[in-house]
Each structure stands twice: as C-alpha cells, then as structure tokens.
Short mmCIF file of C-alpha atoms in Angstrom, two decimals:
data_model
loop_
_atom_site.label_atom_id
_atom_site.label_comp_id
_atom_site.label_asym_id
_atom_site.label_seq_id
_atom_site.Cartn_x
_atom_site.Cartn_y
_atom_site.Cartn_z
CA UNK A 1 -53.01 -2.21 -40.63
CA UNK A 2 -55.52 -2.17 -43.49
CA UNK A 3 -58.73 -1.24 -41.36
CA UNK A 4 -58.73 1.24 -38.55
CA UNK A 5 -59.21 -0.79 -34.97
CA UNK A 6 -62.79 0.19 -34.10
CA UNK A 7 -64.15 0.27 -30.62
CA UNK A 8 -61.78 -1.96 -28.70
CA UNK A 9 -64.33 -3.31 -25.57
CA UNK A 10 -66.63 -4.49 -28.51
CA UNK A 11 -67.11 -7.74 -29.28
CA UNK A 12 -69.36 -7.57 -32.43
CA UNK A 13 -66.73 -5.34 -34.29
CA UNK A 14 -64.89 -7.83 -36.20
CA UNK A 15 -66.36 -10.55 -38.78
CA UNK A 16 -64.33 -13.34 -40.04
CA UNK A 17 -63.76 -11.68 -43.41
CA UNK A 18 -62.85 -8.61 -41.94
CA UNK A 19 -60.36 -9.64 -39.73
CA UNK A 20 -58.84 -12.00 -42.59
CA UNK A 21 -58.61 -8.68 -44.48
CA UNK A 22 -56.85 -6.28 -41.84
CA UNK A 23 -54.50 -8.87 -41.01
CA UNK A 24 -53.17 -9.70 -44.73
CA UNK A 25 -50.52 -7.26 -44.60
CA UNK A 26 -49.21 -8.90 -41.19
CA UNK A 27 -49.21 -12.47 -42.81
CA UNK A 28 -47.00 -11.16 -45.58
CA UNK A 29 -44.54 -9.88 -43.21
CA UNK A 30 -44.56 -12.93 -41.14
CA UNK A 31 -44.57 -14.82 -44.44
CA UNK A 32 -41.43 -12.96 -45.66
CA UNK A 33 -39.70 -13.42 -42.35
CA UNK A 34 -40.36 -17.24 -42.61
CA UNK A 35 -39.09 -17.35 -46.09
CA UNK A 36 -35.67 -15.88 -44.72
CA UNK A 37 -34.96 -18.16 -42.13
CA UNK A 38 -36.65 -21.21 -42.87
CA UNK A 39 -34.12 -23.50 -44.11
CA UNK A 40 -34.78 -26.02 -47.06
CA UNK A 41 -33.69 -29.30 -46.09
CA UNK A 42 -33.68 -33.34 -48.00
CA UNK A 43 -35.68 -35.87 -46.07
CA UNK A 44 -33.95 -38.41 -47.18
CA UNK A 45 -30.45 -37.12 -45.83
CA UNK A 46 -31.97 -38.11 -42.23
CA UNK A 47 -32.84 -41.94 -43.45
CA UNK A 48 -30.60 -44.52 -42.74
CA UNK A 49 -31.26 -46.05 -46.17
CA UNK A 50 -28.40 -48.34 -45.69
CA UNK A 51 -30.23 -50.38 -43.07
CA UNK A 52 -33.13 -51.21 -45.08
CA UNK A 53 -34.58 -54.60 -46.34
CA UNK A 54 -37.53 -56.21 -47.61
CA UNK A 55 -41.00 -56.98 -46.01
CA UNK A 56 -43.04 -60.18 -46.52
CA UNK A 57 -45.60 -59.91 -49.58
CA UNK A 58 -44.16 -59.34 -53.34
CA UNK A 59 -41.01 -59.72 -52.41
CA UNK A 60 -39.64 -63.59 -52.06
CA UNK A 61 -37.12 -62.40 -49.89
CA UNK A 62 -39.28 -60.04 -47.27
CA UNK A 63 -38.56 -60.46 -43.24
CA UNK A 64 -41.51 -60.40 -41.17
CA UNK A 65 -40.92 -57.52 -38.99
CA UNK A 66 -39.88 -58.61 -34.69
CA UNK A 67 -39.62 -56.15 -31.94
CA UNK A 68 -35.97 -56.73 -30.99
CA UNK A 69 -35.14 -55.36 -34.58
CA UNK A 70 -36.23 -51.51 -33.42
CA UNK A 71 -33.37 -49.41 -31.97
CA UNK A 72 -35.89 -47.33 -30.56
CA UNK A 73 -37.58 -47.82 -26.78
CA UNK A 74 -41.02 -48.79 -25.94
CA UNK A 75 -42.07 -45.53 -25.41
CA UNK A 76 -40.03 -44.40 -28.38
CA UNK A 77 -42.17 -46.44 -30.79
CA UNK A 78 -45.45 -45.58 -29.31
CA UNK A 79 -44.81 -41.61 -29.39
CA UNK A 80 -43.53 -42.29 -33.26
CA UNK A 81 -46.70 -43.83 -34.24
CA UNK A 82 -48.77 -40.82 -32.73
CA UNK A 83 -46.64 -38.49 -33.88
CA UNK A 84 -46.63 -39.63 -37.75
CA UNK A 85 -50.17 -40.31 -37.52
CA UNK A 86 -50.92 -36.74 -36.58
CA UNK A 87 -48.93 -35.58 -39.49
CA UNK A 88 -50.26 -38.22 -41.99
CA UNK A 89 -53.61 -36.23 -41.22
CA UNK A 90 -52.56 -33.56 -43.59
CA UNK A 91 -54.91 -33.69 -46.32
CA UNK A 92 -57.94 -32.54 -43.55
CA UNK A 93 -55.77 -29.86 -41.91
CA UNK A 94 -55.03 -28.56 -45.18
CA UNK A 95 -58.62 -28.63 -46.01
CA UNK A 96 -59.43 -26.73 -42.96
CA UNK A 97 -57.36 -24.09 -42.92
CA UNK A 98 -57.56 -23.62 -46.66
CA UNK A 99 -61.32 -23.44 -45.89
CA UNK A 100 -60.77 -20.51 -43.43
CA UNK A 101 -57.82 -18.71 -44.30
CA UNK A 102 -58.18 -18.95 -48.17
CA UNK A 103 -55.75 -19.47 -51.36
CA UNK A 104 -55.44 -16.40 -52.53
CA UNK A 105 -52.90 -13.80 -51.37
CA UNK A 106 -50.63 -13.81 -48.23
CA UNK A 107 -52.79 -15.90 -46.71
CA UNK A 108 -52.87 -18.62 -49.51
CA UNK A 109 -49.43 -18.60 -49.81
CA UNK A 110 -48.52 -19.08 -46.55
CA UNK A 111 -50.76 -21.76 -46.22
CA UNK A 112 -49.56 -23.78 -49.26
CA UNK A 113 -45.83 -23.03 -48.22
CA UNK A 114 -47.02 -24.89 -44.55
CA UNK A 115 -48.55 -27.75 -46.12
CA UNK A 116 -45.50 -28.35 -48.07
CA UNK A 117 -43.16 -27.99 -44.95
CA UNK A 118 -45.52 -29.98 -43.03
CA UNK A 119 -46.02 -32.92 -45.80
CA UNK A 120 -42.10 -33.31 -45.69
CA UNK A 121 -42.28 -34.28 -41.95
CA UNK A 122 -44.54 -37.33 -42.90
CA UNK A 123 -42.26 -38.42 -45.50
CA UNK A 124 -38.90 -38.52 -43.60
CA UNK A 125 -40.97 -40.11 -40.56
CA UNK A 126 -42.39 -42.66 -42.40
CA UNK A 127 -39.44 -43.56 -44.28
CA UNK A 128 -37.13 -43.55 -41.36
CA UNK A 129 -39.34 -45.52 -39.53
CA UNK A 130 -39.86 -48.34 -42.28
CA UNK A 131 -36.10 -48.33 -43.04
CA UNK A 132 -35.15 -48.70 -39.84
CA UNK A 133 -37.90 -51.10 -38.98
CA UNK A 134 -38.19 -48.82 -35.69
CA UNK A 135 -42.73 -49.80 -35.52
CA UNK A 136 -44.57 -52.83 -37.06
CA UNK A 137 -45.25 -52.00 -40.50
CA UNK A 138 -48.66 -53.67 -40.76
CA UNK A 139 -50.15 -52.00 -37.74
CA UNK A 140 -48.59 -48.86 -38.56
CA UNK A 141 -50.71 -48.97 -41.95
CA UNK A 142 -53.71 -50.26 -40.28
CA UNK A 143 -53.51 -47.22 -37.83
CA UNK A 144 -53.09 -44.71 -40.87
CA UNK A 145 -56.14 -46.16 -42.79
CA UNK A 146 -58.59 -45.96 -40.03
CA UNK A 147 -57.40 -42.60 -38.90
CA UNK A 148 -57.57 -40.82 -42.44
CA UNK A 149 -60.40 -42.57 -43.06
CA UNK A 150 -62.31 -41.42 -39.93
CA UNK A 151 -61.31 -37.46 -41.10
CA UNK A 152 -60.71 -34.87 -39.36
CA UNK A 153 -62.50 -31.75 -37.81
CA UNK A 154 -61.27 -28.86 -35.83
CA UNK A 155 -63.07 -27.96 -32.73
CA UNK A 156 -62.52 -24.51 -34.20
CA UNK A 157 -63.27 -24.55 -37.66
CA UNK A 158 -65.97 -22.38 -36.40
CA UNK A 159 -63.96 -19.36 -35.80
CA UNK A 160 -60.73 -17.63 -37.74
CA UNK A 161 -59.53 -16.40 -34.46
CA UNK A 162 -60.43 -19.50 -32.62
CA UNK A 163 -58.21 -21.24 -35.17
CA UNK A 164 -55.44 -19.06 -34.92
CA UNK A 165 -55.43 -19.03 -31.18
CA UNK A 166 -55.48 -22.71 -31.53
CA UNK A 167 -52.55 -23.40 -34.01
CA UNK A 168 -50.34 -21.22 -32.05
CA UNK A 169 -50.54 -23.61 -28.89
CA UNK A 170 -50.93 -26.52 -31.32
CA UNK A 171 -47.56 -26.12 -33.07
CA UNK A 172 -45.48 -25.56 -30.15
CA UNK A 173 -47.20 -28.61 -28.46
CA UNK A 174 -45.74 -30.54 -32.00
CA UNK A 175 -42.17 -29.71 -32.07
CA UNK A 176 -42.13 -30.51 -27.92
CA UNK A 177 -43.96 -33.54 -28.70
CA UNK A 178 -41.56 -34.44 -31.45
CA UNK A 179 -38.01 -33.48 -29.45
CA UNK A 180 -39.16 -35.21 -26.69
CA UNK A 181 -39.84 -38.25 -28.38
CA UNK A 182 -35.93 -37.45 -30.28
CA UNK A 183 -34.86 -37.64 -27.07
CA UNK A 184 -36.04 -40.30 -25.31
CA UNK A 185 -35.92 -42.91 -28.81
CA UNK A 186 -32.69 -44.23 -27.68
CA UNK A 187 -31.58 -43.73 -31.31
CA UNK A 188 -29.24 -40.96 -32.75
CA UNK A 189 -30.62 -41.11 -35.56
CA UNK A 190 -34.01 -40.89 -34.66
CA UNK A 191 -33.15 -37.80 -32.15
CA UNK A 192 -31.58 -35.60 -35.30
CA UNK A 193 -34.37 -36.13 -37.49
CA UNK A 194 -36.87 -35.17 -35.13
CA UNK A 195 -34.79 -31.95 -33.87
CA UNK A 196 -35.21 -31.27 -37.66
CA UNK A 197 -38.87 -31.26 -37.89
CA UNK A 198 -39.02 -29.73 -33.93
CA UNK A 199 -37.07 -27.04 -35.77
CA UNK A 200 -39.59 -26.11 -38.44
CA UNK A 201 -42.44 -26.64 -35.91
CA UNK A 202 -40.90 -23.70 -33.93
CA UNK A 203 -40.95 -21.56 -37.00
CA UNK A 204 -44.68 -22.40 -37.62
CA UNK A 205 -45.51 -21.58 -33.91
CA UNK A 206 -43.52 -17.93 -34.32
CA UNK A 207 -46.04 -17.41 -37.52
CA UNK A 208 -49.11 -18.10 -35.96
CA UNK A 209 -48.06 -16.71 -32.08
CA UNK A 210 -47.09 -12.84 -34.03
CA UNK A 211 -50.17 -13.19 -35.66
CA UNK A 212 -52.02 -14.01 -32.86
CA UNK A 213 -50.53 -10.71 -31.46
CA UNK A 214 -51.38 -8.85 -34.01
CA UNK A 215 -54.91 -10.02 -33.47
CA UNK A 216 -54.73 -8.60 -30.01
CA UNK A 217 -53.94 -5.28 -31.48
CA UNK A 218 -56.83 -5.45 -32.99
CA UNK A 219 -59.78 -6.80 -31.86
CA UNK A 220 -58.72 -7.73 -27.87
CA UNK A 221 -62.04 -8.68 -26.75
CA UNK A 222 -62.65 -11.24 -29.28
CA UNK A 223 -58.76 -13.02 -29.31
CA UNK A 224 -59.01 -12.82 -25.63
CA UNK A 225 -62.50 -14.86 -25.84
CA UNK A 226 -60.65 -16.92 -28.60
CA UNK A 227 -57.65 -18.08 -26.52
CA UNK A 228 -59.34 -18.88 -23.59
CA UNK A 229 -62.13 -21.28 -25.26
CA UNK A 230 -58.86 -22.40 -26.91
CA UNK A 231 -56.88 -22.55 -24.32
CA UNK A 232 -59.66 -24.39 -21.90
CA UNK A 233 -60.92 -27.45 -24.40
CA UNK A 234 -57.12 -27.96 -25.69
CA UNK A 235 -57.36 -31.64 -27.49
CA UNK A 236 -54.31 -32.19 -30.04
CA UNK A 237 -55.07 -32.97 -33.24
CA UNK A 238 -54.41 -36.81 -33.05
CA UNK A 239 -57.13 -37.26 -30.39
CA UNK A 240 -59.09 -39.63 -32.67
CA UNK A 241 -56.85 -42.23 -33.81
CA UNK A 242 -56.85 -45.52 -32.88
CA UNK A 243 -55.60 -46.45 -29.45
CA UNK A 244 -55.12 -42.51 -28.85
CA UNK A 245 -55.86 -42.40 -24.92
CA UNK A 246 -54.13 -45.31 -23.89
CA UNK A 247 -51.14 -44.09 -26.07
CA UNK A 248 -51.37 -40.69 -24.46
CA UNK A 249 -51.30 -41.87 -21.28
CA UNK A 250 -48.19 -44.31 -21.64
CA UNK A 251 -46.51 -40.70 -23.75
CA UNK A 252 -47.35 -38.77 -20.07
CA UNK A 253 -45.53 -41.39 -17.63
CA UNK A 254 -42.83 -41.75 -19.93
CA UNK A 255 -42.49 -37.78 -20.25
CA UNK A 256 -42.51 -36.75 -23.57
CA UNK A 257 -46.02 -35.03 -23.23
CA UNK A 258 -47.76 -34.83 -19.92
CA UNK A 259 -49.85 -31.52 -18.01
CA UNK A 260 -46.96 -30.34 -16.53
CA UNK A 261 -45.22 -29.99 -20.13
CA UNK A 262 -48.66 -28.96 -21.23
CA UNK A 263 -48.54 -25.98 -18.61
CA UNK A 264 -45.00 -25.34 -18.76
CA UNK A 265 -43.54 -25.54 -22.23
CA UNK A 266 -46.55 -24.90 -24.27
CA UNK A 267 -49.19 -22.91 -22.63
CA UNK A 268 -47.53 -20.37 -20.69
CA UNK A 269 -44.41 -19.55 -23.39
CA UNK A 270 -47.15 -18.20 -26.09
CA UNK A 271 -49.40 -16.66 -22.88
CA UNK A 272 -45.98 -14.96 -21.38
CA UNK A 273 -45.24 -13.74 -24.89
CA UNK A 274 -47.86 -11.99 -25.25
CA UNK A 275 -48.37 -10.65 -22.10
CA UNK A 276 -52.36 -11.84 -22.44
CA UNK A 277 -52.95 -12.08 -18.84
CA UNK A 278 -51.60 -8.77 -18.56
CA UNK A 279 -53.46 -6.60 -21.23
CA UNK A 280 -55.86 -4.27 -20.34
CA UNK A 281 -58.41 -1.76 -21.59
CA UNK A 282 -60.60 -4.63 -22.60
CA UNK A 283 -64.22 -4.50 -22.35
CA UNK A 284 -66.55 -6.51 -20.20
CA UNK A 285 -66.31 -9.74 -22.07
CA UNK A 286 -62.53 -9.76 -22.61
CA UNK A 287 -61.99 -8.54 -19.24
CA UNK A 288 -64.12 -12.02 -18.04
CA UNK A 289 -62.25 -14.63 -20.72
CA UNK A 290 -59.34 -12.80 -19.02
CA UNK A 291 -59.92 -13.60 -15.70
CA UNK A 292 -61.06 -17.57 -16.32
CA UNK A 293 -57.95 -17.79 -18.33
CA UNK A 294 -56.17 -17.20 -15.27
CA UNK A 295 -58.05 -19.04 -13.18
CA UNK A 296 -58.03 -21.79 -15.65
CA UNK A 297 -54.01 -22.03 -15.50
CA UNK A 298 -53.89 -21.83 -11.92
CA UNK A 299 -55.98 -24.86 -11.67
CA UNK A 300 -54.01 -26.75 -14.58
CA UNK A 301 -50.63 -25.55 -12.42
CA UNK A 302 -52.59 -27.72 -9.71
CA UNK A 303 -53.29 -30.72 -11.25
CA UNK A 304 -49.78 -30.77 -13.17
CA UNK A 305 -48.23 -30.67 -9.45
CA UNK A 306 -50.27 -33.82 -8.53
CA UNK A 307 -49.81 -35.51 -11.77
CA UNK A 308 -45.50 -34.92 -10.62
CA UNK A 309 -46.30 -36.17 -7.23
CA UNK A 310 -47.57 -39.53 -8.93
CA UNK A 311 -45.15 -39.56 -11.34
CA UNK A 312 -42.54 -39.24 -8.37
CA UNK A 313 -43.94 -41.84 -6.16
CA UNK A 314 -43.91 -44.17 -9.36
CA UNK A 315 -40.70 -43.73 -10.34
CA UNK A 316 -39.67 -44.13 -6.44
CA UNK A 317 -41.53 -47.65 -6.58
CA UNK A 318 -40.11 -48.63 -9.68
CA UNK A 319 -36.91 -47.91 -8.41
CA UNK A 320 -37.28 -49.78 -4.94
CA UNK A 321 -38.33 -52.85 -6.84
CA UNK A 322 -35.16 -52.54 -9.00
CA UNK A 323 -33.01 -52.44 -5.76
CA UNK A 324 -34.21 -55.21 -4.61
CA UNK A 325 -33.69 -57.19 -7.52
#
C-alpha cells in the first residue's frame, strides 16, 4: 500500500483523497487483471440483423410494431426495457464516478475502460431489441427520454467508500438481473446476448468486490460503516424510471429479481467473500455497523422466506385454475 494503515478502530483516519491515494496501486492491479481476461467482443455478432425491417415514419414502407411479433415473453419484454434503460443511464454514472474516482491515473483509466464496456451493453440491447422488434419502439423511446432527462444521482455520491461498497453489490445485482431475464426471454438469441453482457458484469463486480477488500485492509471501521448504510438503503440504479415499481414488482413474481435473489445471489456472495461479518479488531463504530449488518440480513432472510411462501401459494393457485381448465 502507498500509506501506512493508521489506527484501525478509528473512524476519522481516512479522507476521501486519502483513501483514493493508498488504494491506486490496488486499482492498477485489479485494472491489469481485468485487461487479461476481459475479452473484446462485436455487438453486432449477437443481432439478428437478418430479421429486421422498417418502422412507420420516413420510411414508406415502415410496419407499425404488434405484440405477437416479439419472440420474447411478457415478462421477457418488461425486464428488457428496465434493463436497457438502466444502462442507457450511462452518461450520469459516468459523471458520477468520474466525479469521485477521477481521470487521471489507475483510477481514470479504469473508469474510462468501464464506461466503454458498459456503453457496448446499451448498443447490442438496443439494437437487438429494435431488430428483433422484441418491445414497442415508441414507448421504448418515450421511456429513455424521460428517464435521461430526469438524471441521475447516487445515494452515495457522498462517500468514495460508500460508492465502492455500493457498485460491488450493484454489479452483481446487473449481470443476475440480466441472465435471468436471458433465461426466462423465451428467445435463444436473446439468452446468449445477455450471458454476454452477464459475463462482463461479473468481471466489473470482481473489480470493485477486491477493491472493496482492500478497503477493509485498510480503514475497517469506515468500509464496515460503508457497506452496511449500503447494504441497508439498497435501491438499483433504475429506481426512477418510468413505471419502475410496478415493473419491479411484475420482474419479482416472474423471478428474475426478487428479495430472495436479492439475499441469496447478490448480497451474501460479496458479504461471504469477504468474510465482513466475520472480521474483527474493529473499533466501536465498526464493531456496531457490524452487528446491524447482521441483524439486517437476518431480517431480509425473513421477509425473502415470506415473499417464497406467496410466491408458492400463487403459483399453486395459478396452477389449480389451469387444471381445471
């Protein structure tokens, strides 16, 4: 490291600038380790060009665009339009973490490198969903424009570590979000370019989760504080776009993101890896965001086990009206 770990139970040791500063040599080494396994790929090899044809408007020729032409299911489309509106928001999340992490150095290297992984996501989604005429164009664009224009601002734009923390959660909750969606499309196509992008949103999890580690090593107190406020007022980054709730509700019956994949496959992989509820040696305040961490994902365990109870009993009663035809 850089700078020598002070007093570990403090939690006044570390500024923003500092800890941006001791943890440039780590960023590099994740950076490098990115570089080597990341894998350059062409959006457009995942497009199914071939099916395209025109809208209405210039062209003479356009088709309006009908529900029976998607090949994806209902819940297919609906997780597609949150998921490429979250990514279409890339100009603000580049803005943020520009804003916190800097351009210059590791750190601004690694955070133009993401933007330009992340900004080839948007274009294969968007191009594989107009080609394929898998969403309604019109509301699709409609969505877009009121969501960019609204902006967007990170509950932790406050914090470097907060932000860290946050990103770490928030890219594994992506690429689950996004192969879960692959999954249950109903479209092969759809599925392989989404296990594509799931792919590279692992890889940006592994960045930020080692850093976030590294963090630990050195300032415990204050990344434990970090992760639980993180951890506690979790919102993904799509919460403001049009129609979000409703969408995020119809996304957690039809199981491509719900609390119990919250708990499960997002929350308690980067937790486990890190051993956080196990660290000790942490001073008063680290020791407390310790213990209502735990507490915290005891109670979320809780309420994911009633949300699968409901989920059961509908699925039971969907079933029984099926039988009986």
């Amino acid at each position: 490291m850089t700078i020598t770990s002070p007093h570990l139970g403090s939690s006044k040791a570390w500024t923003d600038a500092q800890l941006l500063y001791a943890l440039e040599e780590v960023v590099e080494k994740e950076l490098n380790r990115h570089l080597k396994v990341a894998k350059d790929w062409m959006p457009h090899e995942y497009v199914p060009f071939s099916d395209g044809r025109n809208f209405p408007g210039y062209f003479e020729d356009g088709e309006a665009w009908e529900t029976s032409q998607s090949k994806v299911t209902d819940i297919g489309r609906i997780a597609l339009v949150v998921n490429l509106l979250t990514e279409d928001n890339l100009p603000s999340y580049h803005h943020e973490i520009a804003s916190l992490f800097g351009r210059d150095g590791a750190w601004g290297t690694w955070v133009h490198r993401w933007t330009a992984e992340e900004g080839r996501h948007g274009i294969v989604m968007r191009d594989y969903l107009l080609t394929s005429r898998a969403v309604d164009p019109d509301k699709l664009e409609q969505f877009r424009m009121a969501h960019m224009a609204e902006g967007f601002e990170s509950d932790n734009r406050h914090s470097m570590l907060h932000s860290v923390a946050y990103v770490a959660f928030q890219e594994l909750a992506t690429r689950v979000s996004h192969r879960n969606t692959g999954h249950q499309s109903g479209d092969p196509v759809c599925d392989r370019m989404l296990a594509r992008i799931a792919t590279d949103e692992n890889l940006h999890m592994v960045f930020y989760r080692n850093l976030l580690g590294a963090a630990f090593d050195l300032a415990p107190d204050l990344t434990m504080q970090s992760v639980r406020d993180v951890v506690v007022n979790f919102r993904m980054p799509g919460h403001g776009m049009p129609g979000f709730e409703r969408a995020a509700a119809q996304m957690a019956i039809g199981e491509i993101y719900n609390m119990r994949i919250h708990h499960d496959d997002v929350i308690q992989p980067v937790l486990r890896y890190l051993k956080v509820l196990d660290i000790d040696g942490l001073g008063p305040e680290g020791l407390k965001a310790q213990e209502e961490l735990g507490l915290y994902m005891n109670g979320l365990d809780s309420e994911a086990s009633k949300f699968d109870e409901k989920l059961a009993a509908r699925k039971a009663r969907l079933a029984a009206r099926a039988a009986q035809g």
